[in-house]
Tab-separated table of N, CA, C and O and ligand atoms in Angstrom:
chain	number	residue	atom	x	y	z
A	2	UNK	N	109.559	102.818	115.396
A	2	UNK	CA	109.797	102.094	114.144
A	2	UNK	C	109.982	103.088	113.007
A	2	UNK	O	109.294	104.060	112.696
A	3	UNK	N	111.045	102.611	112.492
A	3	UNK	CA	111.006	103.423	110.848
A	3	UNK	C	110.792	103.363	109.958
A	3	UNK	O	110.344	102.216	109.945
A	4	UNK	N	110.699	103.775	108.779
A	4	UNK	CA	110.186	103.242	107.315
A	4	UNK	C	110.969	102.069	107.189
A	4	UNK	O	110.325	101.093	106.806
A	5	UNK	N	112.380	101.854	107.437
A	5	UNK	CA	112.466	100.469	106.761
A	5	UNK	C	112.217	99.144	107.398
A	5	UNK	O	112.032	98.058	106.849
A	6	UNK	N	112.254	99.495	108.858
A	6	UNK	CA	111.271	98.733	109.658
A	6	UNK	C	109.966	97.773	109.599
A	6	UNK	O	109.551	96.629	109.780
A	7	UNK	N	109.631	99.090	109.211
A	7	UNK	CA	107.958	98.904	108.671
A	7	UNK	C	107.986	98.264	107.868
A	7	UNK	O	107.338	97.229	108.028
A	8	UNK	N	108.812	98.455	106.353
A	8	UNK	CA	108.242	97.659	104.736
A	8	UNK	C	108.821	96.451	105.084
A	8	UNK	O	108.502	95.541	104.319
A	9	UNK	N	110.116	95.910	106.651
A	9	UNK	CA	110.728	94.926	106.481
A	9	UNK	C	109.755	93.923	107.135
A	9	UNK	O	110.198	92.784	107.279
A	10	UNK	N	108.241	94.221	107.639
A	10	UNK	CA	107.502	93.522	108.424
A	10	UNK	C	105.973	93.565	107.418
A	10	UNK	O	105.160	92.651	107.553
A	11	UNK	N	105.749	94.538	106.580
A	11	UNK	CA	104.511	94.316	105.563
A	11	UNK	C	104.265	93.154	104.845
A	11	UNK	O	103.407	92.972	103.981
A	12	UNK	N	105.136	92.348	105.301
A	12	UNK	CA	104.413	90.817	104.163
A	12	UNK	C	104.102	90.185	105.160
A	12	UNK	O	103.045	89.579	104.982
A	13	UNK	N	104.801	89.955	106.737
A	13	UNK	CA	104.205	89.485	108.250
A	13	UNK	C	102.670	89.773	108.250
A	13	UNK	O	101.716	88.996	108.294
A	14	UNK	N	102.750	91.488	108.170
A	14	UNK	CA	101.642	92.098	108.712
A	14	UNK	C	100.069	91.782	107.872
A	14	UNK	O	98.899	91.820	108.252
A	15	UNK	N	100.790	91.437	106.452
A	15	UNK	CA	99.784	91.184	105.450
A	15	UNK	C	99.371	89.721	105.479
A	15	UNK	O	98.311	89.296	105.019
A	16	UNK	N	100.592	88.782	106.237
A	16	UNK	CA	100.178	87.421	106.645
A	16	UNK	C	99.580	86.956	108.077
A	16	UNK	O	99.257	85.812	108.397
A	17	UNK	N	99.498	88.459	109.069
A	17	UNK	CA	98.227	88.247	109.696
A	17	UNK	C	99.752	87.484	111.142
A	17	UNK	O	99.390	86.981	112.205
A	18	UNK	N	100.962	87.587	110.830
A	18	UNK	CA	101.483	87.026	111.942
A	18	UNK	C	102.415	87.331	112.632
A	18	UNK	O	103.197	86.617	113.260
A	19	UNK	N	102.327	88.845	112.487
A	19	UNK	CA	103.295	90.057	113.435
A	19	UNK	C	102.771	89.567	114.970
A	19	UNK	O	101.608	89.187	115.102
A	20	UNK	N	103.791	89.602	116.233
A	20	UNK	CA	103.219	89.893	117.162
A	20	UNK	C	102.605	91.194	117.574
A	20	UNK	O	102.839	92.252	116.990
A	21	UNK	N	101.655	91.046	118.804
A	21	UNK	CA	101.194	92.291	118.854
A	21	UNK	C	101.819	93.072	119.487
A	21	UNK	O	101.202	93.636	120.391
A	22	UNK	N	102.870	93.327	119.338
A	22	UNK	CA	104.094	94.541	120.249
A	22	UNK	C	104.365	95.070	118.583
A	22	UNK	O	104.134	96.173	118.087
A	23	UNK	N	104.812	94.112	118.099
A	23	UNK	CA	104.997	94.702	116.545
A	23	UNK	C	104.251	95.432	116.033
A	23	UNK	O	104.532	96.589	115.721
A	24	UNK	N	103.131	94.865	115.851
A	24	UNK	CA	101.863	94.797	114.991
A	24	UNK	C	101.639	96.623	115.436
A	24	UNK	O	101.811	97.550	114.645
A	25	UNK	N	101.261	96.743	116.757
A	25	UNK	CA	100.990	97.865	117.496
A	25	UNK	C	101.856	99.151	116.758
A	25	UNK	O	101.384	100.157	116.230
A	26	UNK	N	103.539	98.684	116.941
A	26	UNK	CA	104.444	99.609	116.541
A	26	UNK	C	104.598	100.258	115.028
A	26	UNK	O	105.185	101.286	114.688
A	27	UNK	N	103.773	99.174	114.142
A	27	UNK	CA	103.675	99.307	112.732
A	27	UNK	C	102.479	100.167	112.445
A	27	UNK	O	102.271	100.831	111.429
A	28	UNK	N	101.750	100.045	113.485
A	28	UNK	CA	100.198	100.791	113.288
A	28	UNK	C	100.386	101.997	113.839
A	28	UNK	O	99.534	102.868	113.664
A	29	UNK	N	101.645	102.268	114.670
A	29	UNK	CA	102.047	103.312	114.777
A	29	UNK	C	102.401	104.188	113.973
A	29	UNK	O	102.066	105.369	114.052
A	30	UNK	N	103.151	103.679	113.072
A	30	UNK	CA	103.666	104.563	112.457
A	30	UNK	C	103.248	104.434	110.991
A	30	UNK	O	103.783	105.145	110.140
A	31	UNK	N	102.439	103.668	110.724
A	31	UNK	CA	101.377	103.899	109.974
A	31	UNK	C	100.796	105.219	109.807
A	31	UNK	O	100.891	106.057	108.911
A	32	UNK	N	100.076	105.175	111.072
A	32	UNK	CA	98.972	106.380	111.393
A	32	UNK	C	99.914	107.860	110.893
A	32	UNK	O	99.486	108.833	110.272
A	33	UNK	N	101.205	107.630	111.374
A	33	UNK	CA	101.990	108.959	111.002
A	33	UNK	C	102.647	109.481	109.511
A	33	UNK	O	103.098	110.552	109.104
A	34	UNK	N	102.418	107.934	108.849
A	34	UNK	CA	103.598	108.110	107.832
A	34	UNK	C	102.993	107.832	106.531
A	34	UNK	O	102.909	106.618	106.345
A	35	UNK	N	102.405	108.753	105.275
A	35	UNK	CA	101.877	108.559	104.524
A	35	UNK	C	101.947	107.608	103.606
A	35	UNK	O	101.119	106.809	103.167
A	36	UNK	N	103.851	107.965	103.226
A	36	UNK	CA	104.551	106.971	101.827
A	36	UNK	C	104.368	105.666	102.449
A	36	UNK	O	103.961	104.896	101.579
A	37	UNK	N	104.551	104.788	104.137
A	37	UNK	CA	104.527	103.718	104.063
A	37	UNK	C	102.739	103.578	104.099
A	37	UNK	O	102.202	102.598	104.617
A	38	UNK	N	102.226	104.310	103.691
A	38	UNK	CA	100.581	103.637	103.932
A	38	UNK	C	100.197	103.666	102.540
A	38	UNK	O	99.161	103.060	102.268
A	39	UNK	N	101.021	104.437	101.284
A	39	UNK	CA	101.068	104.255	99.997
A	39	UNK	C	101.391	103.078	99.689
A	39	UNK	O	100.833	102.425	98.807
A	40	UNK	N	102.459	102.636	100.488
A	40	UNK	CA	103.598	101.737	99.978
A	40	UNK	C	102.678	100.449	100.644
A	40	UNK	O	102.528	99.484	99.894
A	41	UNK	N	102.050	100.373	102.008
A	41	UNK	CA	101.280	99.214	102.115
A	41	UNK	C	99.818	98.865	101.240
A	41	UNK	O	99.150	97.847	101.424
A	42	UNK	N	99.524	99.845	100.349
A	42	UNK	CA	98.483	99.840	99.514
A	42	UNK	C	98.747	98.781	98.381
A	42	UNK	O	98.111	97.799	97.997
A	43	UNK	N	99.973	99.382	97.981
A	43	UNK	CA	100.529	99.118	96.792
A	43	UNK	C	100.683	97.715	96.668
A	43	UNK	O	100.106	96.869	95.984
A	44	UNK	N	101.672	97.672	97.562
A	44	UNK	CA	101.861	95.987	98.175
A	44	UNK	C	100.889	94.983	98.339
A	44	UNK	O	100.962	93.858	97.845
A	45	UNK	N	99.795	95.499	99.184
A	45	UNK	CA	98.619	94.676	99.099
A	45	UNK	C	98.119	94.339	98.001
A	45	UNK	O	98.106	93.130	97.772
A	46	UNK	N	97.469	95.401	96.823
A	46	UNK	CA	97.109	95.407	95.580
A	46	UNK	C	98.021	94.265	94.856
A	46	UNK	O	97.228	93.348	94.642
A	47	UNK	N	99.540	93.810	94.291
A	47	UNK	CA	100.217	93.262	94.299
A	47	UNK	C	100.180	91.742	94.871
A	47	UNK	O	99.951	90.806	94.105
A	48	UNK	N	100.361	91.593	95.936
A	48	UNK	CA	99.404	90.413	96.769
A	48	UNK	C	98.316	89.717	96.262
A	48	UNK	O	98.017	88.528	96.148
A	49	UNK	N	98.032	90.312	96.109
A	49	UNK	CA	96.454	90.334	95.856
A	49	UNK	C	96.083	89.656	94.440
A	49	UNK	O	95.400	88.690	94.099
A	50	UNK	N	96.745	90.483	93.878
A	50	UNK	CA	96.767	89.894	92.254
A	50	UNK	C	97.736	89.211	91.549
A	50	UNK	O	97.718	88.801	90.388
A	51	UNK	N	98.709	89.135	92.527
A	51	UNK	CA	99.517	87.510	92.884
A	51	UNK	C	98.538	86.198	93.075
A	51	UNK	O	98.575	85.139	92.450
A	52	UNK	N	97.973	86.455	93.748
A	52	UNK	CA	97.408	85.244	94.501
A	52	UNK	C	95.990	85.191	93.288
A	52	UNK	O	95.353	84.139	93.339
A	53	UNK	N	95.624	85.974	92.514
A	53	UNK	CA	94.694	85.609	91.755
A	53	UNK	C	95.468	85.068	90.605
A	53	UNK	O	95.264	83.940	90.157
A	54	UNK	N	96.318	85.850	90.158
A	54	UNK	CA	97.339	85.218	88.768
A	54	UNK	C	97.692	83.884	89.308
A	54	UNK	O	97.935	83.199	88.314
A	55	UNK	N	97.846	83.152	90.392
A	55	UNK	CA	98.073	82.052	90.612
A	55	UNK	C	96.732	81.295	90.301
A	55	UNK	O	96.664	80.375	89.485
A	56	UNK	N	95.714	81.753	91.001
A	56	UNK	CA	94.220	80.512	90.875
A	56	UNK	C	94.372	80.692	89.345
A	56	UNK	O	94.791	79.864	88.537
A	57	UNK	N	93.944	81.945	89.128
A	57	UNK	CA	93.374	82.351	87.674
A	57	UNK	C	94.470	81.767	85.984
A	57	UNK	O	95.668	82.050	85.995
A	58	UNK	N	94.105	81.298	85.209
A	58	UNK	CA	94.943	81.081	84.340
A	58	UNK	C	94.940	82.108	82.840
A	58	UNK	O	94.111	82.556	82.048
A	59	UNK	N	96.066	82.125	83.001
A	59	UNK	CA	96.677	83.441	82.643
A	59	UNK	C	96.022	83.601	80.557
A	59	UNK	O	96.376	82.916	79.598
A	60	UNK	N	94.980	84.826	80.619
A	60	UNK	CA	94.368	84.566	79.667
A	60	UNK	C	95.602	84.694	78.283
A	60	UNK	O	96.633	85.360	78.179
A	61	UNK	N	95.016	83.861	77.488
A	61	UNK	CA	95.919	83.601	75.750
A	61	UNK	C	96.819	84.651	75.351
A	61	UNK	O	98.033	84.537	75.182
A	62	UNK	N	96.066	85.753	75.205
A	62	UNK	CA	96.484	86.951	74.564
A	62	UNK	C	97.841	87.749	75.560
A	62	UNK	O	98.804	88.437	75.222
A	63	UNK	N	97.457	87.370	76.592
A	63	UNK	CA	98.515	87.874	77.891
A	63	UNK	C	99.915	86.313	77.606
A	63	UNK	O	101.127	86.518	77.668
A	64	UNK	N	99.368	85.102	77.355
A	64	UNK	CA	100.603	84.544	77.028
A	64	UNK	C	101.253	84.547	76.029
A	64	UNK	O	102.350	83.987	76.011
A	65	UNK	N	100.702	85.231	74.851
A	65	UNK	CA	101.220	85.025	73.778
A	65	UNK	C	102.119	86.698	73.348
A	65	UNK	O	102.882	87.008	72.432
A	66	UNK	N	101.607	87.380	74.406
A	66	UNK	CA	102.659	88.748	74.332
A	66	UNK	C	103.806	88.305	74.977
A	66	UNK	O	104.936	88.723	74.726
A	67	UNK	N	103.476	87.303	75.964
A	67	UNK	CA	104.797	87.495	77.301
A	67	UNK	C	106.273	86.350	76.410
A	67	UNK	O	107.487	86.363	76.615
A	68	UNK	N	105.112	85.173	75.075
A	68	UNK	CA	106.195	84.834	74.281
A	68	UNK	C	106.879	85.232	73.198
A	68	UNK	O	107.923	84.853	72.666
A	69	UNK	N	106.297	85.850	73.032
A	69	UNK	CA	106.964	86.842	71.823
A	69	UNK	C	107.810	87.439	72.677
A	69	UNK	O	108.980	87.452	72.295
A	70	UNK	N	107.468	88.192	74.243
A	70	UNK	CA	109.037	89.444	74.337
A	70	UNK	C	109.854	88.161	74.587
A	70	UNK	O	110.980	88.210	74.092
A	71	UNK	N	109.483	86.787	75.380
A	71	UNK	CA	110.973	86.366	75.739
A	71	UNK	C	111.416	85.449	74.328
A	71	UNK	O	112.376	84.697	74.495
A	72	UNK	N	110.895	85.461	73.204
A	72	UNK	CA	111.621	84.963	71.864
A	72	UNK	C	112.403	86.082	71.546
A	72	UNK	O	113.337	85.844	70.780
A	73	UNK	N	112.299	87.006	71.852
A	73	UNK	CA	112.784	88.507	71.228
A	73	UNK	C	114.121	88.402	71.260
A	73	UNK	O	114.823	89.335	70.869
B	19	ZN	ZN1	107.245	105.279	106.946
């Protein structure tokens, strides 16, 4: 597997529903390949605080910057 391999299966792998021939081949090259184990960090982190910006409601001061840039 190659890097683009890999980042084209990190949202599978992060949803827990790679098979395990995949799964195996990604952890392969995991183990070898730094930038995609940066790059699955990153992603996760991202995820992550996706899925909280969704529960979580998005505090005042954070909406009232995001209307001002799109009145801009
Ligand atoms: Zn890689």
């Amino acid at each position: 597997m190659n890097c683009r391999e890999s980042i084209d299966v990190l949202a599978d792998y992060l949803d827990a529903t790679l098979t395990p021939d995949v799964l195996a081949q990604l952890e392969a090259h995991l183990r070898v390949c730094a930038p995609c184990r940066a790059y699955l960090a990153t992603y996760k982190r991202s995820a992550e605080l996706a899925a909280k910006v969704n529960r979580v409601e998005m505090p005042p001061e954070v909406r009232q910057r995001l209307r001002d840039f799109l009145s801009r």
